[in-house]
């Protein structure tokens, strides 16, 4: 009887264990539902450049190609016009030429050479220079350029550089108000190797009316240039000049005469056997 009871207990225990395992095997781990969040696209913010597009840019081919706005050029002129006028009175160099060269050579003060050494005219060391210097790439790599304490010193050295060298002596025979002749004379004397150097100087003078400072020093009337000026019709030769000739009047230059009659300065010089661009009021110029 006792054995029978033990047998029944053993069976009951086995049945209980089997049902427990069965219930555990049916349980599954809880997995939370995944929620997909969709982000709304955000608008891209753009910066308006309208204010910048309203400003005229200048690409100035100084000793380091410089891009500036026209207001930078105007500020440069405002800063140095008095020095240019003073140098014109003392040394005889047109203020318009001084300022135009400063703009072109220094990038209106924004070029690397002018920033690093206050050299506003691209003057190289040359023989006899004992002042400070810097190395800068120009016609050749790492050329020697003069370094100054301040821009005013550069302006003074520019004037002394032109007046102190015989190669530029012919410039000082030109009229002080004839900026076209001075621009071409600088190139002819070897100041720059760029064949377009005179045209660039003349362009800055006329675009920014730099010749007004020549007029102030000389006590003459000033006629400003305006952009998109209508081309003047070809004038008739003065009655007393004869057919094919033109009589020089106040304010005339070979450059302006060549433009009026659709020819070139070189052609006028050839026709009139002229060695330079110097002309005088009342002179009869052969134009064809």
PDB file of C-alpha atoms in Angstrom:
ATOM      1  CA  UNK A   1       0.000   0.000   0.000  1.00  0.00           C
ATOM      2  CA  UNK A   2       2.800   2.422   0.854  1.00  0.00           C
ATOM      3  CA  UNK A   3       4.539   1.749  -2.441  1.00  0.00           C
ATOM      4  CA  UNK A   4       1.335   2.488  -4.290  1.00  0.00           C
ATOM      5  CA  UNK A   5       1.016   5.880  -2.614  1.00  0.00           C
ATOM      6  CA  UNK A   6       4.620   6.787  -3.511  1.00  0.00           C
ATOM      7  CA  UNK A   7       4.002   5.791  -7.119  1.00  0.00           C
ATOM      8  CA  UNK A   8       0.930   8.061  -7.371  1.00  0.00           C
ATOM      9  CA  UNK A   9       2.839  10.981  -5.834  1.00  0.00           C
ATOM     10  CA  UNK A  10       5.649  10.540  -8.357  1.00  0.00           C
ATOM     11  CA  UNK A  11       3.196  10.586 -11.264  1.00  0.00           C
ATOM     12  CA  UNK A  12       1.492  13.696  -9.917  1.00  0.00           C
ATOM     13  CA  UNK A  13       4.836  15.483  -9.619  1.00  0.00           C
ATOM     14  CA  UNK A  14       5.786  14.652 -13.226  1.00  0.00           C
ATOM     15  CA  UNK A  15       2.433  15.873 -14.538  1.00  0.00           C
ATOM     16  CA  UNK A  16       2.794  19.161 -12.608  1.00  0.00           C
ATOM     17  CA  UNK A  17       6.298  19.836 -13.981  1.00  0.00           C
ATOM     18  CA  UNK A  18       5.194  19.161 -17.560  1.00  0.00           C
ATOM     19  CA  UNK A  19       2.298  21.604 -17.372  1.00  0.00           C
ATOM     20  CA  UNK A  20       4.602  24.308 -15.897  1.00  0.00           C
ATOM     21  CA  UNK A  21       7.123  23.956 -18.724  1.00  0.00           C
ATOM     22  CA  UNK A  22       4.345  24.024 -21.254  1.00  0.00           C
ATOM     23  CA  UNK A  23       2.939  27.296 -19.897  1.00  0.00           C
ATOM     24  CA  UNK A  24       6.404  28.895 -19.795  1.00  0.00           C
ATOM     25  CA  UNK A  25       7.148  27.905 -23.391  1.00  0.00           C
ATOM     26  CA  UNK A  26       4.021  29.685 -24.596  1.00  0.00           C
ATOM     27  CA  UNK A  27       5.127  33.074 -23.149  1.00  0.00           C
ATOM     28  CA  UNK A  28       6.795  35.550 -25.569  1.00  0.00           C
ATOM     29  CA  UNK A  29       8.959  38.543 -24.741  1.00  0.00           C
ATOM     30  CA  UNK A  30       7.216  41.931 -24.974  1.00  0.00           C
ATOM     31  CA  UNK A  31       8.280  43.914 -27.941  1.00  0.00           C
ATOM     32  CA  UNK A  32       7.179  47.540 -27.993  1.00  0.00           C
ATOM     33  CA  UNK A  33       5.757  48.852 -31.250  1.00  0.00           C
ATOM     34  CA  UNK A  34       8.153  50.916 -33.304  1.00  0.00           C
ATOM     35  CA  UNK A  35       6.897  54.382 -34.118  1.00  0.00           C
ATOM     36  CA  UNK A  36       8.190  55.980 -37.311  1.00  0.00           C
ATOM     37  CA  UNK A  37       8.484  59.748 -37.033  1.00  0.00           C
ATOM     38  CA  UNK A  38       8.523  61.637 -40.326  1.00  0.00           C
ATOM     39  CA  UNK A  39      10.281  65.017 -40.221  1.00  0.00           C
ATOM     40  CA  UNK A  40       8.851  67.799 -42.267  1.00  0.00           C
ATOM     41  CA  UNK A  41      11.379  69.308 -44.680  1.00  0.00           C
ATOM     42  CA  UNK A  42      12.691  72.676 -43.552  1.00  0.00           C
ATOM     43  CA  UNK A  43      12.962  75.590 -45.963  1.00  0.00           C
ATOM     44  CA  UNK A  44      16.463  76.572 -47.026  1.00  0.00           C
ATOM     45  CA  UNK A  45      17.373  80.111 -46.022  1.00  0.00           C
ATOM     46  CA  UNK A  46      19.064  82.185 -48.683  1.00  0.00           C
ATOM     47  CA  UNK A  47      20.952  85.404 -48.209  1.00  0.00           C
ATOM     48  CA  UNK A  48      19.916  88.196 -50.495  1.00  0.00           C
ATOM     49  CA  UNK A  49      22.738  89.748 -52.508  1.00  0.00           C
ATOM     50  CA  UNK A  50      20.666  92.557 -53.918  1.00  0.00           C
ATOM     51  CA  UNK A  51      22.632  95.198 -52.071  1.00  0.00           C
ATOM     52  CA  UNK A  52      25.909  93.827 -53.383  1.00  0.00           C
ATOM     53  CA  UNK A  53      24.636  93.592 -56.972  1.00  0.00           C
ATOM     54  CA  UNK A  54      23.776  97.273 -56.914  1.00  0.00           C
ATOM     55  CA  UNK A  55      27.444  98.164 -56.425  1.00  0.00           C
ATOM     56  CA  UNK A  56      29.742  98.409 -59.407  1.00  0.00           C
ATOM     57  CA  UNK A  57      32.811  96.212 -59.199  1.00  0.00           C
ATOM     58  CA  UNK A  58      36.241  97.124 -60.458  1.00  0.00           C
ATOM     59  CA  UNK A  59      38.813  94.549 -61.478  1.00  0.00           C
ATOM     60  CA  UNK A  60      42.092  96.358 -61.019  1.00  0.00           C
ATOM     61  CA  UNK A  61      45.156  94.690 -62.481  1.00  0.00           C
ATOM     62  CA  UNK A  62      47.623  95.907 -59.898  1.00  0.00           C
ATOM     63  CA  UNK A  63      50.795  94.004 -59.019  1.00  0.00           C
ATOM     64  CA  UNK A  64      48.327  91.569 -57.456  1.00  0.00           C
ATOM     65  CA  UNK A  65      45.023  91.343 -59.337  1.00  0.00           C
ATOM     66  CA  UNK A  66      42.472  93.038 -57.102  1.00  0.00           C
ATOM     67  CA  UNK A  67      38.681  93.147 -57.205  1.00  0.00           C
ATOM     68  CA  UNK A  68      37.055  96.092 -55.437  1.00  0.00           C
ATOM     69  CA  UNK A  69      33.816  98.044 -55.552  1.00  0.00           C
ATOM     70  CA  UNK A  70      33.548 101.515 -57.065  1.00  0.00           C
ATOM     71  CA  UNK A  71      32.919 103.020 -53.646  1.00  0.00           C
ATOM     72  CA  UNK A  72      36.334 101.702 -52.568  1.00  0.00           C
ATOM     73  CA  UNK A  73      37.912 103.589 -55.465  1.00  0.00           C
ATOM     74  CA  UNK A  74      35.987 106.747 -54.563  1.00  0.00           C
ATOM     75  CA  UNK A  75      37.112 106.444 -50.938  1.00  0.00           C
ATOM     76  CA  UNK A  76      40.697 106.025 -52.103  1.00  0.00           C
ATOM     77  CA  UNK A  77      40.468 109.181 -54.196  1.00  0.00           C
ATOM     78  CA  UNK A  78      38.961 111.080 -51.277  1.00  0.00           C
ATOM     79  CA  UNK A  79      41.801 109.962 -49.031  1.00  0.00           C
ATOM     80  CA  UNK A  80      44.700 110.904 -51.337  1.00  0.00           C
ATOM     81  CA  UNK A  81      43.447 113.714 -53.606  1.00  0.00           C
ATOM     82  CA  UNK A  82      44.976 116.441 -51.415  1.00  0.00           C
ATOM     83  CA  UNK A  83      48.383 114.741 -51.488  1.00  0.00           C
ATOM     84  CA  UNK A  84      48.099 114.399 -55.272  1.00  0.00           C
ATOM     85  CA  UNK A  85      47.240 118.090 -55.673  1.00  0.00           C
ATOM     86  CA  UNK A  86      50.103 119.087 -53.388  1.00  0.00           C
ATOM     87  CA  UNK A  87      52.538 116.959 -55.409  1.00  0.00           C
ATOM     88  CA  UNK A  88      51.241 118.500 -58.631  1.00  0.00           C
ATOM     89  CA  UNK A  89      52.045 121.977 -57.295  1.00  0.00           C
ATOM     90  CA  UNK A  90      55.489 120.969 -56.027  1.00  0.00           C
ATOM     91  CA  UNK A  91      56.674 118.520 -58.675  1.00  0.00           C
ATOM     92  CA  UNK A  92      54.568 119.335 -61.765  1.00  0.00           C
ATOM     93  CA  UNK A  93      52.936 115.901 -62.165  1.00  0.00           C
ATOM     94  CA  UNK A  94      49.192 116.056 -62.948  1.00  0.00           C
ATOM     95  CA  UNK A  95      47.119 115.085 -59.910  1.00  0.00           C
ATOM     96  CA  UNK A  96      44.902 112.991 -62.178  1.00  0.00           C
ATOM     97  CA  UNK A  97      47.891 110.918 -63.288  1.00  0.00           C
ATOM     98  CA  UNK A  98      49.120 110.488 -59.711  1.00  0.00           C
ATOM     99  CA  UNK A  99      45.724 109.258 -58.515  1.00  0.00           C
ATOM    100  CA  UNK A 100      45.131 107.022 -61.547  1.00  0.00           C
ATOM    101  CA  UNK A 101      48.524 105.385 -61.086  1.00  0.00           C
ATOM    102  CA  UNK A 102      47.832 104.938 -57.384  1.00  0.00           C
ATOM    103  CA  UNK A 103      44.487 103.282 -58.116  1.00  0.00           C
ATOM    104  CA  UNK A 104      45.924 101.005 -60.777  1.00  0.00           C
ATOM    105  CA  UNK A 105      49.164 100.030 -59.063  1.00  0.00           C
ATOM    106  CA  UNK A 106      47.773  99.571 -55.541  1.00  0.00           C
ATOM    107  CA  UNK A 107      44.338  98.165 -56.372  1.00  0.00           C
ATOM    108  CA  UNK A 108      42.843 101.317 -54.783  1.00  0.00           C
ATOM    109  CA  UNK A 109      44.814 100.519 -51.651  1.00  0.00           C
ATOM    110  CA  UNK A 110      43.474  96.954 -51.449  1.00  0.00           C
ATOM    111  CA  UNK A 111      46.342  95.188 -53.239  1.00  0.00           C
ATOM    112  CA  UNK A 112      48.805  92.931 -51.469  1.00  0.00           C
ATOM    113  CA  UNK A 113      51.818  95.165 -52.120  1.00  0.00           C
ATOM    114  CA  UNK A 114      50.136  98.310 -50.812  1.00  0.00           C
ATOM    115  CA  UNK A 115      48.838  96.515 -47.731  1.00  0.00           C
ATOM    116  CA  UNK A 116      52.122  94.833 -46.866  1.00  0.00           C
ATOM    117  CA  UNK A 117      54.528  97.664 -47.703  1.00  0.00           C
ATOM    118  CA  UNK A 118      52.501 100.872 -48.329  1.00  0.00           C
ATOM    119  CA  UNK A 119      53.860 100.809 -51.879  1.00  0.00           C
ATOM    120  CA  UNK A 120      51.083 102.440 -53.938  1.00  0.00           C
ATOM    121  CA  UNK A 121      52.949 102.814 -57.237  1.00  0.00           C
ATOM    122  CA  UNK A 122      54.611  99.446 -57.760  1.00  0.00           C
ATOM    123  CA  UNK A 123      58.075 101.002 -57.573  1.00  0.00           C
ATOM    124  CA  UNK A 124      60.777  98.348 -57.510  1.00  0.00           C
ATOM    125  CA  UNK A 125      63.992  98.623 -55.519  1.00  0.00           C
ATOM    126  CA  UNK A 126      66.296  99.585 -58.420  1.00  0.00           C
ATOM    127  CA  UNK A 127      69.980 100.342 -57.953  1.00  0.00           C
ATOM    128  CA  UNK A 128      70.740 102.695 -55.088  1.00  0.00           C
ATOM    129  CA  UNK A 129      67.681 101.945 -52.942  1.00  0.00           C
ATOM    130  CA  UNK A 130      68.791 101.656 -49.316  1.00  0.00           C
ATOM    131  CA  UNK A 131      65.407 101.583 -47.611  1.00  0.00           C
ATOM    132  CA  UNK A 132      63.333  98.589 -46.557  1.00  0.00           C
ATOM    133  CA  UNK A 133      62.061  96.188 -49.181  1.00  0.00           C
ATOM    134  CA  UNK A 134      59.713  93.245 -49.725  1.00  0.00           C
ATOM    135  CA  UNK A 135      59.625  90.415 -52.231  1.00  0.00           C
ATOM    136  CA  UNK A 136      56.635  90.152 -54.513  1.00  0.00           C
ATOM    137  CA  UNK A 137      55.752  88.313 -57.745  1.00  0.00           C
ATOM    138  CA  UNK A 138      55.382  90.680 -60.703  1.00  0.00           C
ATOM    139  CA  UNK A 139      57.015  90.393 -64.133  1.00  0.00           C
ATOM    140  CA  UNK A 140      59.237  87.757 -62.507  1.00  0.00           C
ATOM    141  CA  UNK A 141      58.962  85.739 -59.289  1.00  0.00           C
ATOM    142  CA  UNK A 142      59.885  87.381 -56.001  1.00  0.00           C
ATOM    143  CA  UNK A 143      61.062  90.734 -57.328  1.00  0.00           C
ATOM    144  CA  UNK A 144      62.311  93.410 -54.950  1.00  0.00           C
ATOM    145  CA  UNK A 145      59.871  96.244 -54.194  1.00  0.00           C
ATOM    146  CA  UNK A 146      60.316  99.297 -51.996  1.00  0.00           C
ATOM    147  CA  UNK A 147      58.653  99.365 -48.587  1.00  0.00           C
ATOM    148  CA  UNK A 148      57.440 102.555 -46.900  1.00  0.00           C
ATOM    149  CA  UNK A 149      56.341 103.547 -43.420  1.00  0.00           C
ATOM    150  CA  UNK A 150      53.093 105.049 -44.689  1.00  0.00           C
ATOM    151  CA  UNK A 151      51.334 105.751 -48.034  1.00  0.00           C
ATOM    152  CA  UNK A 152      52.265 109.461 -47.960  1.00  0.00           C
ATOM    153  CA  UNK A 153      55.935 108.455 -48.120  1.00  0.00           C
ATOM    154  CA  UNK A 154      55.131 106.321 -51.150  1.00  0.00           C
ATOM    155  CA  UNK A 155      53.457 109.291 -52.864  1.00  0.00           C
ATOM    156  CA  UNK A 156      56.467 111.492 -52.227  1.00  0.00           C
ATOM    157  CA  UNK A 157      58.897 108.857 -53.498  1.00  0.00           C
ATOM    158  CA  UNK A 158      56.782 108.441 -56.629  1.00  0.00           C
ATOM    159  CA  UNK A 159      57.150 112.161 -57.392  1.00  0.00           C
ATOM    160  CA  UNK A 160      60.898 112.124 -56.719  1.00  0.00           C
ATOM    161  CA  UNK A 161      61.255 108.955 -58.771  1.00  0.00           C
ATOM    162  CA  UNK A 162      59.777 110.651 -61.856  1.00  0.00           C
ATOM    163  CA  UNK A 163      61.540 114.000 -61.423  1.00  0.00           C
ATOM    164  CA  UNK A 164      64.897 112.457 -60.577  1.00  0.00           C
ATOM    165  CA  UNK A 165      65.370 110.258 -63.644  1.00  0.00           C
ATOM    166  CA  UNK A 166      66.324 111.552 -67.073  1.00  0.00           C
ATOM    167  CA  UNK A 167      64.196 108.940 -68.817  1.00  0.00           C
ATOM    168  CA  UNK A 168      61.073 110.802 -67.648  1.00  0.00           C
ATOM    169  CA  UNK A 169      62.342 114.291 -68.518  1.00  0.00           C
ATOM    170  CA  UNK A 170      60.174 114.484 -71.663  1.00  0.00           C
ATOM    171  CA  UNK A 171      57.045 114.229 -69.523  1.00  0.00           C
ATOM    172  CA  UNK A 172      57.661 117.592 -67.929  1.00  0.00           C
ATOM    173  CA  UNK A 173      57.583 119.308 -71.319  1.00  0.00           C
ATOM    174  CA  UNK A 174      53.929 118.312 -71.670  1.00  0.00           C
ATOM    175  CA  UNK A 175      51.020 120.465 -70.601  1.00  0.00           C
ATOM    176  CA  UNK A 176      50.061 119.814 -66.974  1.00  0.00           C
ATOM    177  CA  UNK A 177      46.403 119.425 -67.944  1.00  0.00           C
ATOM    178  CA  UNK A 178      47.038 116.938 -70.758  1.00  0.00           C
ATOM    179  CA  UNK A 179      46.524 113.672 -68.903  1.00  0.00           C
ATOM    180  CA  UNK A 180      46.266 111.663 -72.136  1.00  0.00           C
ATOM    181  CA  UNK A 181      49.750 112.742 -73.189  1.00  0.00           C
ATOM    182  CA  UNK A 182      51.121 112.010 -69.726  1.00  0.00           C
ATOM    183  CA  UNK A 183      49.555 108.546 -69.669  1.00  0.00           C
ATOM    184  CA  UNK A 184      51.100 107.654 -73.011  1.00  0.00           C
ATOM    185  CA  UNK A 185      54.387 109.320 -72.089  1.00  0.00           C
ATOM    186  CA  UNK A 186      54.749 107.164 -68.967  1.00  0.00           C
ATOM    187  CA  UNK A 187      54.435 104.021 -71.065  1.00  0.00           C
ATOM    188  CA  UNK A 188      56.847 105.350 -73.705  1.00  0.00           C
ATOM    189  CA  UNK A 189      59.408 106.168 -71.000  1.00  0.00           C
ATOM    190  CA  UNK A 190      59.251 102.612 -69.685  1.00  0.00           C
ATOM    191  CA  UNK A 191      57.305 103.056 -66.447  1.00  0.00           C
ATOM    192  CA  UNK A 192      55.183  99.969 -67.229  1.00  0.00           C
ATOM    193  CA  UNK A 193      55.466  97.000 -69.570  1.00  0.00           C
ATOM    194  CA  UNK A 194      51.704  96.628 -70.068  1.00  0.00           C
ATOM    195  CA  UNK A 195      50.825  97.916 -73.577  1.00  0.00           C
ATOM    196  CA  UNK A 196      47.378  98.922 -72.295  1.00  0.00           C
ATOM    197  CA  UNK A 197      48.795 100.930 -69.391  1.00  0.00           C
ATOM    198  CA  UNK A 198      47.927 104.375 -70.878  1.00  0.00           C
ATOM    199  CA  UNK A 199      44.375 103.320 -71.716  1.00  0.00           C
ATOM    200  CA  UNK A 200      43.849 102.056 -68.189  1.00  0.00           C
ATOM    201  CA  UNK A 201      45.040 105.317 -66.661  1.00  0.00           C
ATOM    202  CA  UNK A 202      42.867 107.383 -69.003  1.00  0.00           C
ATOM    203  CA  UNK A 203      39.897 105.147 -68.237  1.00  0.00           C
ATOM    204  CA  UNK A 204      40.186 105.721 -64.477  1.00  0.00           C
ATOM    205  CA  UNK A 205      40.707 109.463 -64.929  1.00  0.00           C
ATOM    206  CA  UNK A 206      37.603 109.865 -67.050  1.00  0.00           C
ATOM    207  CA  UNK A 207      35.437 107.397 -65.133  1.00  0.00           C
ATOM    208  CA  UNK A 208      36.125 109.035 -61.770  1.00  0.00           C
ATOM    209  CA  UNK A 209      36.657 112.578 -63.100  1.00  0.00           C
ATOM    210  CA  UNK A 210      40.152 112.767 -61.652  1.00  0.00           C
ATOM    211  CA  UNK A 211      41.062 115.610 -64.015  1.00  0.00           C
ATOM    212  CA  UNK A 212      38.957 117.922 -61.839  1.00  0.00           C
ATOM    213  CA  UNK A 213      41.932 118.070 -59.465  1.00  0.00           C
ATOM    214  CA  UNK A 214      44.197 119.201 -62.314  1.00  0.00           C
ATOM    215  CA  UNK A 215      41.709 121.971 -63.048  1.00  0.00           C
ATOM    216  CA  UNK A 216      41.663 123.015 -59.386  1.00  0.00           C
ATOM    217  CA  UNK A 217      45.455 123.353 -59.288  1.00  0.00           C
ATOM    218  CA  UNK A 218      45.630 125.095 -62.666  1.00  0.00           C
ATOM    219  CA  UNK A 219      42.658 127.364 -61.938  1.00  0.00           C
ATOM    220  CA  UNK A 220      40.800 126.174 -65.023  1.00  0.00           C
ATOM    221  CA  UNK A 221      37.189 125.239 -65.671  1.00  0.00           C
ATOM    222  CA  UNK A 222      36.292 121.585 -65.277  1.00  0.00           C
ATOM    223  CA  UNK A 223      33.895 119.628 -67.475  1.00  0.00           C
ATOM    224  CA  UNK A 224      32.935 116.301 -65.868  1.00  0.00           C
ATOM    225  CA  UNK A 225      32.589 113.134 -67.885  1.00  0.00           C
ATOM    226  CA  UNK A 226      29.354 111.182 -67.607  1.00  0.00           C
ATOM    227  CA  UNK A 227      28.879 107.514 -68.347  1.00  0.00           C
ATOM    228  CA  UNK A 228      27.328 106.672 -71.704  1.00  0.00           C
ATOM    229  CA  UNK A 229      28.085 110.134 -73.053  1.00  0.00           C
ATOM    230  CA  UNK A 230      26.747 110.548 -76.602  1.00  0.00           C
ATOM    231  CA  UNK A 231      29.483 110.553 -79.202  1.00  0.00           C
ATOM    232  CA  UNK A 232      29.951 114.057 -80.523  1.00  0.00           C
ATOM    233  CA  UNK A 233      29.437 114.510 -84.229  1.00  0.00           C
ATOM    234  CA  UNK A 234      32.517 115.256 -86.242  1.00  0.00           C
ATOM    235  CA  UNK A 235      33.105 119.006 -86.208  1.00  0.00           C
ATOM    236  CA  UNK A 236      33.753 120.940 -89.349  1.00  0.00           C
ATOM    237  CA  UNK A 237      37.313 122.224 -89.707  1.00  0.00           C
ATOM    238  CA  UNK A 238      37.702 125.877 -88.711  1.00  0.00           C
ATOM    239  CA  UNK A 239      37.337 128.259 -91.641  1.00  0.00           C
ATOM    240  CA  UNK A 240      40.916 129.458 -91.350  1.00  0.00           C
ATOM    241  CA  UNK A 241      42.467 125.999 -91.103  1.00  0.00           C
ATOM    242  CA  UNK A 242      41.948 124.756 -94.636  1.00  0.00           C
ATOM    243  CA  UNK A 243      40.440 121.473 -95.783  1.00  0.00           C
ATOM    244  CA  UNK A 244      41.952 118.464 -94.014  1.00  0.00           C
ATOM    245  CA  UNK A 245      43.294 120.533 -91.132  1.00  0.00           C
ATOM    246  CA  UNK A 246      42.064 121.338 -87.640  1.00  0.00           C
ATOM    247  CA  UNK A 247      42.960 124.344 -85.498  1.00  0.00           C
ATOM    248  CA  UNK A 248      43.751 123.444 -81.887  1.00  0.00           C
ATOM    249  CA  UNK A 249      41.501 125.153 -79.344  1.00  0.00           C
ATOM    250  CA  UNK A 250      41.550 125.313 -75.541  1.00  0.00           C
ATOM    251  CA  UNK A 251      41.280 121.877 -73.931  1.00  0.00           C
ATOM    252  CA  UNK A 252      42.278 119.932 -77.067  1.00  0.00           C
ATOM    253  CA  UNK A 253      44.772 117.072 -76.937  1.00  0.00           C
ATOM    254  CA  UNK A 254      45.992 114.773 -79.670  1.00  0.00           C
ATOM    255  CA  UNK A 255      43.959 112.025 -78.051  1.00  0.00           C
ATOM    256  CA  UNK A 256      40.703 114.014 -78.063  1.00  0.00           C
ATOM    257  CA  UNK A 257      41.332 115.239 -81.634  1.00  0.00           C
ATOM    258  CA  UNK A 258      41.955 111.670 -82.824  1.00  0.00           C
ATOM    259  CA  UNK A 259      38.670 110.548 -81.290  1.00  0.00           C
ATOM    260  CA  UNK A 260      36.728 113.420 -82.852  1.00  0.00           C
ATOM    261  CA  UNK A 261      38.029 112.722 -86.335  1.00  0.00           C
ATOM    262  CA  UNK A 262      38.036 108.919 -86.153  1.00  0.00           C
ATOM    263  CA  UNK A 263      41.774 108.433 -86.361  1.00  0.00           C
ATOM    264  CA  UNK A 264      44.606 107.609 -83.967  1.00  0.00           C
ATOM    265  CA  UNK A 265      47.238 109.599 -82.074  1.00  0.00           C
ATOM    266  CA  UNK A 266      50.012 107.753 -83.910  1.00  0.00           C
ATOM    267  CA  UNK A 267      48.472 108.649 -87.274  1.00  0.00           C
ATOM    268  CA  UNK A 268      48.208 112.343 -86.332  1.00  0.00           C
ATOM    269  CA  UNK A 269      51.828 112.348 -85.205  1.00  0.00           C
ATOM    270  CA  UNK A 270      52.881 110.723 -88.495  1.00  0.00           C
ATOM    271  CA  UNK A 271      50.910 113.200 -90.601  1.00  0.00           C
ATOM    272  CA  UNK A 272      52.359 116.152 -88.711  1.00  0.00           C
ATOM    273  CA  UNK A 273      55.940 114.857 -88.226  1.00  0.00           C
ATOM    274  CA  UNK A 274      55.572 115.155 -84.451  1.00  0.00           C
ATOM    275  CA  UNK A 275      58.067 113.574 -82.058  1.00  0.00           C
ATOM    276  CA  UNK A 276      55.693 113.790 -79.086  1.00  0.00           C
ATOM    277  CA  UNK A 277      52.101 114.677 -78.217  1.00  0.00           C
ATOM    278  CA  UNK A 278      52.684 118.324 -77.342  1.00  0.00           C
ATOM    279  CA  UNK A 279      50.331 120.768 -79.111  1.00  0.00           C
ATOM    280  CA  UNK A 280      49.387 124.398 -78.555  1.00  0.00           C
ATOM    281  CA  UNK A 281      46.275 126.540 -78.944  1.00  0.00           C
ATOM    282  CA  UNK A 282      45.991 127.905 -82.481  1.00  0.00           C
ATOM    283  CA  UNK A 283      48.219 125.220 -83.971  1.00  0.00           C
ATOM    284  CA  UNK A 284      46.989 123.805 -87.285  1.00  0.00           C
ATOM    285  CA  UNK A 285      46.892 120.005 -87.185  1.00  0.00           C
ATOM    286  CA  UNK A 286      46.677 117.934 -90.365  1.00  0.00           C
ATOM    287  CA  UNK A 287      43.988 115.312 -89.835  1.00  0.00           C
ATOM    288  CA  UNK A 288      43.991 113.472 -93.176  1.00  0.00           C
TER     289      UNK A 288
END
